[in-house]
DNA sequence: TCTATTATAATCATAATTAATCACATTCAG
DNA sequence: CTGAATGTGATTAATTATGATTATAATAGA
């Protein structure tokens, strides 16, 4: 006798394999009543694992296929995509770009997939995972210790990897941007990695939505002046706009997403 | 008489091995009341080690609705899990282990999640991704170029990362094992990485189901003698069993999974 | 279109399983 | 030694999974 979870799993794989199945057919196959099968199917439909039809169900294969990593990311993308798209517009064919870990830069990864030939260096396993099927993109993962909190790779191994490379453009995320305290993030080791990233790039782009401004976190990883570009949204304080230009940082402002 | 923690571990391995178990069955097996088993199971479920059902529990591996990475892996796990479980039994608390990329070693990752404190070094973003929520495990990702075909990290950056470390145990996968041609894999760069891994470990374990035997692939990454252990299934040729022992390699044979 | 057929959701009954509770035994710290 | 904390088993009320039933809804064929 199967537990309901086991049965549901088997129903799902049956439907994925055959493309479809009828309630009757499933009831016989698993020796349970049609009521039970109907309940199973509606639960599986709620979990978005298949599509219910009259008399049975069909596989969702064609729609369903992306991993949940991407799904989770997608929600954030809605907010951060405008900034990411702007950032992507600076990337040219055959560029070598360094992409920091974090949710804002994750949005950038989605944009980057659309590019042609490109070398992408990253210290995030999530970012790398998302690029794994983009055969036209050369992906270099910096080694390091996996920080479970942020899923970033950090530490001496990362820094040592960075020593070996130099990129055209680095896209860095941050927790705080402040005129006096510069660029800050909560973790000291991660800060050291970001600092090193800035060193190893010809041009440095900071991706920071307006909520990050006038925030100061624990560990500093650079001054405003170390940036070449800062990409943010239109709610950024006007004072920052003036000050950034004075300090030689190009401030790129994107309109907010309505949605 | 078992301590509850011991019992919980045994319940877990029983369920992982059989795929499922009923409360009654477990109560009888461990000579405790069903109440106790229910408490154990709900604790294990809280720790996300298994999935509770009415009447019992089922292994997470057979139920996992996680990202498609894992789903794809799961099908292979059924075949390779026995080998992986055997391999995992060699790992002790506080060991530093190196885990190669590949599907056989991916099965090992699932087993490793059950361990307590451990440092895991890997050159696979998929492996790292699967461990990202295991806070009790220190995960070190070797850097390198992402090979889209195998999702392994390879190349000079990987080798250089390996130079910095030395581990207690390395678990290596392979495409071919042959008495004359040694250990082989289709890609030259990946072979170089495997070779380096073998160098940097005190003990080397090869994970290879019997289908890999008497196969020769393109690039050699070591001789039989460079191994300490080879873990395989019972269909392995008897000649190999004799020869391996003569060459100082301990051959560990696990029974084939039924089902 | 209309009707006959089939599938469904909603409801109920029931049997099994469970969570919640209490009582008892053991362990551990003070 | 005492008392608190923990682990366990027994008891019982609540919950869950299931199948059966039936009124309603959807589909297919004329």
Coordinates of C-alpha atoms (C1' of nucleotides) in Angstrom, one line a residue:
Chain A
X1 CA 0.0 0.0 0.0
X2 CA 1.4 3.4 -1.0
X3 CA 1.3 6.5 1.0
X4 CA -0.5 9.4 -0.6
X5 CA 2.7 11.3 -1.2
X6 CA 4.3 8.3 -2.9
X7 CA 1.2 7.8 -5.0
X8 CA 1.2 11.5 -6.0
X9 CA 4.8 11.2 -7.0
X10 CA 4.1 8.2 -9.1
X11 CA 1.1 9.7 -10.7
X12 CA 3.2 12.7 -11.7
X13 CA 6.0 10.6 -13.2
X14 CA 3.4 8.5 -15.0
X15 CA 1.9 11.6 -16.5
X16 CA 5.2 13.2 -17.3
X17 CA 6.2 10.0 -19.1
X18 CA 3.0 9.4 -21.0
X19 CA 2.0 13.0 -21.4
X20 CA -1.5 12.4 -20.1
X21 CA -3.6 10.0 -18.0
X22 CA -7.3 9.5 -17.2
X23 CA -8.7 9.4 -13.7
X24 CA -10.1 5.9 -14.3
X25 CA -6.8 4.6 -15.6
X26 CA -4.9 6.0 -12.6
X27 CA -7.5 4.6 -10.2
X28 CA -7.0 1.2 -11.6
X29 CA -3.3 1.5 -11.8
X30 CA -2.9 2.4 -8.1
X31 CA -6.0 0.5 -6.9
X32 CA -7.7 3.4 -5.3
X33 CA -11.0 5.0 -5.9
X34 CA -11.5 7.7 -8.5
X35 CA -12.3 10.2 -5.7
X36 CA -8.8 9.7 -4.4
X37 CA -7.2 10.2 -7.7
X38 CA -9.2 13.4 -8.2
X39 CA -8.0 14.7 -4.9
X40 CA -4.4 13.8 -5.8
X41 CA -4.7 15.5 -9.1
X42 CA -6.1 18.7 -7.7
X43 CA -3.4 18.9 -5.2
X44 CA -0.8 18.3 -7.8
X45 CA -2.4 21.0 -9.9
X46 CA -2.2 23.4 -7.0
X47 CA 1.4 22.6 -6.7
X48 CA 1.6 23.4 -10.4
X49 CA 3.1 20.1 -11.3
X50 CA 0.5 19.2 -13.9
X51 CA -2.6 20.5 -15.7
X52 CA -5.9 19.1 -14.8
X53 CA -8.4 18.3 -17.6
X54 CA -11.9 16.7 -17.7
X55 CA -11.4 13.1 -17.2
X56 CA -7.8 13.2 -16.3
X57 CA -4.7 15.3 -16.4
X58 CA -1.9 16.3 -18.8
X59 CA 1.8 16.9 -18.2
X60 CA 3.0 20.4 -17.7
X61 CA 6.5 19.6 -19.1
X62 CA 6.3 22.2 -21.8
X63 CA 5.6 25.0 -19.5
X64 CA 7.1 24.0 -16.3
X65 CA 10.7 23.4 -17.0
X66 CA 12.8 26.0 -15.2
X67 CA 14.3 25.3 -11.8
X68 CA 12.9 27.0 -8.8
X69 CA 16.2 28.9 -8.4
X70 CA 15.0 31.0 -11.3
X71 CA 11.5 31.2 -10.1
X72 CA 12.6 32.6 -6.8
X73 CA 14.9 35.0 -8.6
X74 CA 12.1 36.1 -10.9
X75 CA 10.2 37.8 -8.2
X76 CA 13.2 39.9 -7.4
X77 CA 13.9 40.5 -11.0
X78 CA 10.6 42.4 -11.3
X79 CA 12.1 45.0 -9.0
X80 CA 15.6 45.0 -10.1
X81 CA 15.4 44.2 -13.8
X82 CA 15.3 47.8 -14.9
X83 CA 18.7 48.4 -13.3
X84 CA 20.0 45.2 -14.6
X85 CA 18.9 45.9 -18.1
X86 CA 20.7 49.3 -18.0
X87 CA 23.8 47.6 -16.7
X88 CA 23.6 45.0 -19.5
X89 CA 23.6 47.8 -22.1
X90 CA 27.1 48.6 -21.2
X91 CA 28.3 45.1 -22.0
X92 CA 29.7 44.6 -25.5
X93 CA 30.4 41.4 -27.4
X94 CA 33.6 39.7 -26.4
X95 CA 33.8 41.7 -23.2
X96 CA 35.2 40.0 -20.1
X97 CA 32.9 40.9 -17.2
X98 CA 33.0 40.2 -13.5
X99 CA 29.7 39.7 -11.7
X100 CA 29.4 39.9 -8.0
X101 CA 27.0 37.8 -6.0
X102 CA 23.7 39.1 -4.8
X103 CA 20.2 39.6 -5.9
X104 CA 20.7 42.7 -8.0
X105 CA 23.4 41.2 -10.0
X106 CA 21.4 38.0 -10.3
X107 CA 18.9 40.1 -12.4
X108 CA 21.9 41.0 -14.6
X109 CA 22.6 37.4 -15.3
X110 CA 19.2 37.0 -16.9
X111 CA 20.0 39.9 -19.2
X112 CA 23.4 38.6 -20.0
X113 CA 22.0 35.3 -21.3
X114 CA 20.8 37.3 -24.3
X115 CA 24.3 38.4 -25.2
X116 CA 26.5 36.8 -27.8
X117 CA 30.0 35.8 -27.0
X118 CA 31.1 36.9 -23.6
X119 CA 33.3 35.8 -20.7
X120 CA 31.6 36.0 -17.3
X121 CA 33.5 35.7 -14.1
X122 CA 31.5 35.3 -10.9
X123 CA 31.9 34.3 -7.3
X124 CA 28.3 33.0 -6.9
X125 CA 27.3 29.4 -7.5
X126 CA 23.7 30.6 -8.1
X127 CA 24.8 32.9 -10.9
X128 CA 27.0 30.2 -12.4
X129 CA 24.1 27.7 -12.2
X130 CA 21.9 30.0 -14.2
X131 CA 24.5 30.3 -16.9
X132 CA 25.3 26.7 -17.2
X133 CA 23.2 26.1 -20.3
X134 CA 24.4 29.3 -22.1
X135 CA 26.9 27.6 -24.3
X136 CA 27.9 30.9 -26.0
X137 CA 29.1 32.3 -22.7
X138 CA 32.4 31.3 -21.1
X139 CA 31.7 31.1 -17.4
X140 CA 34.6 31.3 -14.9
X141 CA 33.7 30.6 -11.3
X142 CA 36.0 32.0 -8.7
X143 CA 36.7 29.5 -6.0
X144 CA 36.2 30.0 -2.3
X145 CA 34.3 29.2 0.8
X146 CA 30.5 29.1 0.3
X147 CA 28.8 31.5 2.6
X148 CA 25.5 29.8 3.3
X149 CA 23.9 33.2 4.2
X150 CA 24.5 34.8 0.8
X151 CA 25.6 31.9 -1.3
X152 CA 28.6 33.9 -2.3
X153 CA 32.1 32.4 -2.6
X154 CA 34.6 34.3 -0.4
X155 CA 37.9 34.0 1.3
X156 CA 41.5 33.5 0.4
X157 CA 40.8 31.2 -2.5
X158 CA 38.5 33.7 -4.1
X159 CA 41.1 36.5 -3.7
X160 CA 43.7 34.3 -5.1
X161 CA 41.5 33.5 -8.1
X162 CA 41.0 37.2 -8.6
X163 CA 44.7 37.8 -8.6
X164 CA 44.9 35.7 -11.8
X165 CA 42.5 37.6 -13.8
X166 CA 41.7 41.1 -15.0
X167 CA 38.4 42.0 -16.5
X168 CA 37.0 44.9 -18.6
X169 CA 34.0 45.5 -16.5
X170 CA 33.0 44.6 -12.9
X171 CA 29.3 44.8 -11.8
X172 CA 29.2 45.0 -8.0
X173 CA 26.2 44.9 -5.6
X174 CA 26.2 46.6 -2.2
X175 CA 24.2 47.0 1.0
X176 CA 25.0 50.6 1.7
X177 CA 26.1 53.7 -0.3
X178 CA 27.0 56.8 1.7
X179 CA 28.8 59.9 0.7
X180 CA 30.9 59.9 3.8
X181 CA 31.3 56.2 4.6
X182 CA 31.5 54.9 1.0
X183 CA 30.4 51.4 0.0
X184 CA 29.6 49.0 2.8
X185 CA 28.4 45.4 3.3
X186 CA 27.6 43.4 6.4
X187 CA 30.4 40.8 6.1
X188 CA 34.1 41.6 6.4
X189 CA 35.3 38.7 4.2
X190 CA 32.8 39.5 1.6
X191 CA 34.0 43.1 1.7
X192 CA 37.5 42.0 1.1
X193 CA 36.4 40.1 -2.0
X194 CA 34.4 43.1 -3.4
X195 CA 37.4 45.3 -2.8
X196 CA 39.6 42.9 -4.7
X197 CA 37.0 42.8 -7.5
X198 CA 37.2 46.5 -7.9
X199 CA 41.0 46.4 -8.1
X200 CA 40.9 43.8 -10.9
X201 CA 38.6 45.6 -13.3
X202 CA 39.2 48.4 -15.8
X203 CA 35.7 49.8 -15.2
X204 CA 33.6 49.4 -12.1
X205 CA 29.8 49.5 -12.2
X206 CA 27.8 49.7 -8.9
X207 CA 24.3 48.3 -9.1
X208 CA 22.3 49.8 -6.2
X209 CA 18.6 50.7 -6.1
X210 CA 17.7 53.9 -4.3
X211 CA 16.9 52.0 -1.0
X212 CA 20.6 51.4 -0.6
X213 CA 21.5 55.0 -0.5
X214 CA 22.3 56.8 2.8
X215 CA 22.7 53.4 4.3
X216 CA 25.9 52.3 6.1
X217 CA 26.6 48.7 6.8
X218 CA 29.5 47.1 8.8
X219 CA 32.4 46.5 6.4
X220 CA 33.7 49.1 3.9
X221 CA 34.9 47.9 0.6
X222 CA 35.7 51.1 -1.2
X223 CA 35.0 54.8 -1.7
X224 CA 32.6 56.4 -4.1
X225 CA 35.6 57.5 -6.2
X226 CA 36.6 53.9 -6.9
X227 CA 33.5 53.6 -9.1
X228 CA 33.2 54.5 -12.7
X229 CA 29.4 54.1 -13.0
X230 CA 26.6 53.8 -10.5
X231 CA 23.2 52.5 -11.8
X232 CA 20.2 53.2 -9.7
X233 CA 16.5 54.3 -9.9
X234 CA 14.9 57.7 -10.1
X235 CA 14.1 57.9 -6.4
X236 CA 17.7 58.6 -5.6
X237 CA 18.4 61.8 -3.6
X238 CA 19.3 64.8 -5.8
X239 CA 22.2 65.7 -3.6
X240 CA 23.8 62.3 -4.5
X241 CA 23.4 63.1 -8.2
X242 CA 25.4 66.3 -7.9
X243 CA 28.0 64.8 -5.6
X244 CA 28.6 61.7 -7.7
X245 CA 29.2 63.8 -10.8
X246 CA 31.7 66.0 -8.9
X247 CA 33.6 62.9 -7.8
X248 CA 33.8 61.6 -11.3
X249 CA 31.2 58.8 -11.1
X250 CA 28.6 58.7 -13.8
X251 CA 25.2 58.2 -12.3
X252 CA 22.8 56.3 -14.5
X253 CA 19.2 56.6 -13.5
X254 CA 16.6 54.3 -14.7
X255 CA 12.8 54.8 -14.4
X256 CA 11.0 52.7 -11.8
X257 CA 9.1 49.7 -13.0
X258 CA 5.4 50.2 -12.8
X259 CA 4.1 46.6 -13.1
Chain B
X1 CA 19.3 0.1 24.2
X2 CA 19.8 2.9 21.8
X3 CA 20.0 6.6 22.6
X4 CA 17.4 8.6 20.8
X5 CA 20.0 10.2 18.5
X6 CA 21.3 6.9 17.5
X7 CA 17.9 5.6 16.8
X8 CA 17.1 8.6 14.7
X9 CA 20.1 8.1 12.6
X10 CA 19.2 4.5 12.1
X11 CA 15.6 5.3 11.2
X12 CA 16.9 7.8 8.7
X13 CA 19.3 5.4 7.0
X14 CA 16.6 2.7 7.1
X15 CA 14.2 5.0 5.3
X16 CA 16.8 6.2 2.8
X17 CA 17.7 2.7 2.0
X18 CA 14.1 1.3 1.7
X19 CA 12.6 4.5 0.4
X20 CA 9.8 4.3 3.0
X21 CA 8.8 2.9 6.4
X22 CA 5.6 2.7 8.5
X23 CA 5.5 3.8 12.1
X24 CA 4.5 0.3 13.1
X25 CA 7.3 -1.3 11.3
X26 CA 9.9 1.1 12.8
X27 CA 8.4 0.6 16.3
X28 CA 8.9 -3.1 16.0
X29 CA 12.3 -2.8 14.5
X30 CA 13.6 -0.6 17.3
X31 CA 11.5 -2.1 20.1
X32 CA 10.0 1.2 21.1
X33 CA 6.4 2.5 21.1
X34 CA 4.8 4.1 18.1
X35 CA 4.7 7.4 20.1
X36 CA 8.4 7.4 20.2
X37 CA 8.7 6.7 16.5
X38 CA 6.3 9.5 15.7
X39 CA 8.3 11.9 17.8
X40 CA 11.5 10.8 16.1
X41 CA 9.9 11.2 12.7
X42 CA 8.6 14.7 13.3
X43 CA 12.0 15.8 14.6
X44 CA 13.6 14.3 11.5
X45 CA 11.1 16.1 9.3
X46 CA 11.8 19.4 11.0
X47 CA 15.4 18.8 10.2
X48 CA 14.3 18.2 6.6
X49 CA 15.8 14.8 6.5
X50 CA 12.7 12.9 5.4
X51 CA 9.1 13.5 4.5
X52 CA 6.4 12.5 6.9
X53 CA 3.3 10.8 5.6
X54 CA 0.2 9.4 7.3
X55 CA 1.2 6.1 8.7
X56 CA 4.9 6.5 8.2
X57 CA 7.6 8.4 6.3
X58 CA 9.3 8.4 3.0
X59 CA 12.8 9.3 1.9
X60 CA 13.4 12.8 0.8
X61 CA 15.2 11.6 -2.3
X62 CA 12.1 9.8 -3.6
X63 CA 9.8 12.7 -3.0
X64 CA 11.9 15.8 -3.6
X65 CA 10.0 18.4 -5.5
X66 CA 13.1 20.6 -5.5
X67 CA 14.6 22.1 -8.7
X68 CA 15.0 20.0 -11.8
X69 CA 18.7 19.7 -11.2
X70 CA 17.9 17.4 -8.3
X71 CA 15.0 15.7 -10.0
X72 CA 17.2 14.7 -12.9
X73 CA 19.8 13.6 -10.4
X74 CA 17.3 11.6 -8.4
X75 CA 16.7 9.1 -11.2
X76 CA 20.4 8.4 -11.3
X77 CA 20.5 8.3 -7.5
X78 CA 18.4 5.2 -7.5
X79 CA 21.1 3.4 -9.4
X80 CA 24.1 4.9 -7.8
X81 CA 23.0 5.4 -4.3
X82 CA 24.2 2.1 -3.0
X83 CA 27.7 3.0 -4.1
X84 CA 27.4 6.5 -2.7
X85 CA 26.2 5.2 0.6
X86 CA 29.1 2.9 0.9
X87 CA 31.4 5.8 0.1
X88 CA 29.8 8.0 2.7
X89 CA 30.4 5.3 5.3
X90 CA 34.1 6.1 5.0
X91 CA 33.6 9.7 5.9
X92 CA 34.1 10.6 9.5
X93 CA 33.2 13.7 11.5
X94 CA 35.5 16.6 10.9
X95 CA 37.0 15.0 7.8
X96 CA 38.0 17.2 4.9
X97 CA 36.8 15.6 1.7
X98 CA 37.2 16.4 -1.9
X99 CA 34.3 15.5 -4.2
X100 CA 34.7 15.4 -7.9
X101 CA 32.0 16.4 -10.3
X102 CA 29.7 13.9 -12.0
X103 CA 26.5 12.0 -11.4
X104 CA 27.9 9.2 -9.2
X105 CA 29.5 11.7 -6.8
X106 CA 26.3 13.7 -6.9
X107 CA 24.6 10.8 -5.2
X108 CA 27.3 11.0 -2.6
X109 CA 26.3 14.7 -1.9
X110 CA 22.9 13.5 -0.8
X111 CA 24.4 11.1 1.7
X112 CA 26.9 13.7 2.9
X113 CA 24.0 16.0 3.9
X114 CA 23.4 13.6 6.8
X115 CA 26.8 14.0 8.2
X116 CA 27.7 16.3 11.1
X117 CA 30.6 18.7 10.8
X118 CA 32.6 18.3 7.6
X119 CA 34.5 20.3 5.1
X120 CA 33.6 19.5 1.5
X121 CA 35.7 20.7 -1.4
X122 CA 34.2 20.3 -4.9
X123 CA 34.7 21.5 -8.4
X124 CA 31.0 21.2 -9.3
X125 CA 28.5 24.1 -9.1
X126 CA 25.7 21.6 -9.0
X127 CA 27.2 19.8 -6.0
X128 CA 27.8 23.1 -4.2
X129 CA 24.3 24.2 -5.0
X130 CA 22.9 21.1 -3.3
X131 CA 24.9 21.8 -0.2
X132 CA 24.1 25.4 0.1
X133 CA 21.5 24.9 2.8
X134 CA 23.6 22.5 4.9
X135 CA 24.9 25.0 7.4
X136 CA 26.8 22.3 9.3
X137 CA 29.0 21.7 6.3
X138 CA 31.8 23.9 5.2
X139 CA 31.7 24.1 1.5
X140 CA 34.7 25.1 -0.6
X141 CA 34.2 25.5 -4.3
X142 CA 37.3 25.2 -6.4
X143 CA 37.3 27.9 -9.1
X144 CA 37.6 27.4 -12.7
X145 CA 36.0 27.4 -16.1
X146 CA 32.5 26.0 -16.2
X147 CA 32.3 23.1 -18.7
X148 CA 28.8 23.3 -20.0
X149 CA 28.8 19.6 -21.0
X150 CA 29.5 18.3 -17.5
X151 CA 29.0 21.4 -15.3
X152 CA 32.4 20.7 -13.8
X153 CA 34.9 23.5 -13.1
X154 CA 38.2 22.8 -14.8
X155 CA 41.3 24.5 -16.0
X156 CA 44.3 26.4 -14.5
X157 CA 42.2 28.2 -11.9
X158 CA 40.9 24.8 -10.6
X159 CA 44.4 23.4 -10.5
X160 CA 45.7 26.4 -8.7
X161 CA 42.9 26.2 -6.1
X162 CA 43.8 22.5 -5.6
X163 CA 47.4 23.6 -5.0
X164 CA 46.3 25.4 -2.0
X165 CA 44.6 22.6 -0.3
X166 CA 45.2 19.0 0.9
X167 CA 42.3 16.8 1.9
X168 CA 41.8 13.6 3.9
X169 CA 39.8 11.8 1.3
X170 CA 39.0 12.4 -2.3
X171 CA 36.0 10.8 -4.1
X172 CA 36.5 10.6 -7.8
X173 CA 34.3 9.6 -10.6
X174 CA 35.4 8.1 -13.9
X175 CA 34.2 7.1 -17.3
X176 CA 36.6 4.2 -17.7
X177 CA 38.5 1.7 -15.6
X178 CA 40.8 -0.7 -17.3
X179 CA 43.6 -2.9 -15.9
X180 CA 45.9 -1.9 -18.7
X181 CA 44.9 1.7 -19.5
X182 CA 44.0 2.8 -16.0
X183 CA 41.5 5.5 -15.3
X184 CA 40.1 7.5 -18.2
X185 CA 37.7 10.3 -19.0
X186 CA 36.7 11.9 -22.3
X187 CA 38.1 15.4 -21.7
X188 CA 41.8 16.3 -21.4
X189 CA 41.3 19.3 -19.1
X190 CA 39.0 17.4 -16.9
X191 CA 41.5 14.6 -16.7
X192 CA 44.2 17.0 -15.6
X193 CA 41.9 18.2 -12.8
X194 CA 41.2 14.7 -11.6
X195 CA 44.9 13.9 -11.7
X196 CA 45.6 16.9 -9.5
X197 CA 42.8 15.9 -7.1
X198 CA 44.3 12.5 -6.6
X199 CA 47.7 14.2 -5.8
X200 CA 46.2 16.4 -3.2
X201 CA 44.5 13.7 -1.1
X202 CA 45.7 11.4 1.6
X203 CA 43.3 8.7 0.5
X204 CA 41.7 8.3 -2.9
X205 CA 38.3 6.6 -3.4
X206 CA 37.1 5.8 -6.9
X207 CA 33.3 5.6 -7.4
X208 CA 32.6 3.5 -10.4
X209 CA 29.6 1.2 -11.1
X210 CA 30.5 -2.0 -12.9
X211 CA 29.5 -0.6 -16.3
X212 CA 32.6 1.6 -16.2
X213 CA 34.9 -1.4 -16.0
X214 CA 36.8 -2.6 -19.1
X215 CA 36.0 0.8 -20.7
X216 CA 38.7 3.1 -22.0
X217 CA 38.0 6.7 -22.7
X218 CA 40.2 9.3 -24.2
X219 CA 42.2 11.0 -21.5
X220 CA 44.1 9.1 -18.8
X221 CA 44.1 10.6 -15.3
X222 CA 45.9 7.9 -13.3
X223 CA 46.7 4.3 -12.8
X224 CA 44.8 1.7 -10.7
X225 CA 47.7 1.9 -8.2
X226 CA 47.0 5.6 -7.5
X227 CA 43.8 4.5 -5.8
X228 CA 43.3 3.4 -2.2
X229 CA 39.7 2.2 -2.5
X230 CA 37.4 1.4 -5.4
X231 CA 33.7 1.2 -4.7
X232 CA 31.6 -0.6 -7.2
X233 CA 28.7 -3.0 -7.5
X234 CA 28.6 -6.8 -7.5
X235 CA 28.6 -7.2 -11.2
X236 CA 32.2 -6.4 -11.4
X237 CA 34.4 -9.0 -13.2
X238 CA 36.1 -11.4 -10.8
X239 CA 39.4 -10.9 -12.5
X240 CA 39.4 -7.3 -11.5
X241 CA 38.7 -8.2 -7.9
X242 CA 41.9 -10.3 -7.8
X243 CA 44.0 -7.8 -9.7
X244 CA 42.9 -4.9 -7.6
X245 CA 43.8 -6.6 -4.4
X246 CA 47.2 -7.5 -5.8
X247 CA 47.8 -3.9 -6.7
X248 CA 47.0 -2.7 -3.2
X249 CA 43.6 -1.3 -4.0
X250 CA 40.8 -2.2 -1.6
X251 CA 37.8 -3.2 -3.7
X252 CA 34.5 -2.5 -1.9
X253 CA 31.5 -4.2 -3.5
X254 CA 28.0 -3.2 -2.7
X255 CA 24.9 -5.2 -3.6
X256 CA 22.8 -4.0 -6.5
X257 CA 19.6 -2.1 -5.7
X258 CA 16.6 -4.1 -6.4
X259 CA 13.4 -2.1 -7.4
Chain C
dT1 C1' -28.8 23.0 -30.7
dC2 C1' -30.4 19.4 -27.4
dT3 C1' -29.9 15.2 -25.0
dA4 C1' -27.3 11.3 -23.2
dT5 C1' -23.3 10.3 -21.1
dT6 C1' -19.6 11.0 -18.3
dA7 C1' -16.9 13.6 -14.9
dT8 C1' -16.9 16.5 -11.1
dA9 C1' -17.3 18.7 -6.5
dA10 C1' -19.4 18.4 -2.3
dT11 C1' -20.9 15.8 1.4
dC12 C1' -20.8 12.2 4.6
dA13 C1' -19.3 7.9 7.0
dT14 C1' -15.6 5.2 8.7
dA15 C1' -11.3 3.5 9.8
dA16 C1' -6.7 4.6 10.6
dT17 C1' -3.3 7.7 12.3
dT18 C1' -2.0 11.4 14.9
dA19 C1' -1.2 15.2 18.4
dA20 C1' -1.8 16.3 22.9
dT21 C1' -1.7 14.9 27.4
dC22 C1' -0.5 12.6 31.5
dA23 C1' 2.3 9.4 34.2
dC24 C1' 6.4 7.2 35.1
dA25 C1' 11.3 6.3 35.0
dT26 C1' 15.9 7.9 34.4
dT27 C1' 19.5 11.2 34.3
dC28 C1' 21.8 15.2 35.8
dA29 C1' 23.1 19.4 38.4
dG30 C1' 23.3 21.6 42.6
Chain D
dC1 C1' 19.6 13.6 48.3
dT2 C1' 16.4 16.6 45.9
dG3 C1' 14.2 18.6 42.1
dA4 C1' 14.3 19.8 37.4
dA5 C1' 14.7 18.1 32.9
dT6 C1' 14.3 14.5 29.7
dG7 C1' 12.8 10.4 27.3
dT8 C1' 9.4 7.1 27.0
dG9 C1' 4.8 4.6 26.9
dA10 C1' -0.2 4.7 27.4
dT11 C1' -4.6 7.0 26.7
dT12 C1' -7.8 9.6 24.2
dA13 C1' -9.8 13.3 21.4
dA14 C1' -8.9 15.3 17.0
dT15 C1' -7.4 14.9 12.4
dT16 C1' -6.6 12.6 8.1
dA17 C1' -7.2 9.6 4.1
dT18 C1' -10.3 7.2 1.8
dG19 C1' -14.5 5.4 -0.6
dA20 C1' -19.3 5.9 -1.4
dT21 C1' -23.1 8.8 -2.7
dT22 C1' -25.5 12.3 -5.1
dA23 C1' -26.6 16.7 -7.2
dT24 C1' -24.3 19.5 -10.5
dA25 C1' -21.4 20.5 -14.4
dA26 C1' -19.0 19.4 -18.7
dT27 C1' -18.5 16.9 -22.8
dA28 C1' -19.7 14.4 -26.9
dG29 C1' -22.9 12.8 -30.3
dA30 C1' -27.2 13.2 -32.9

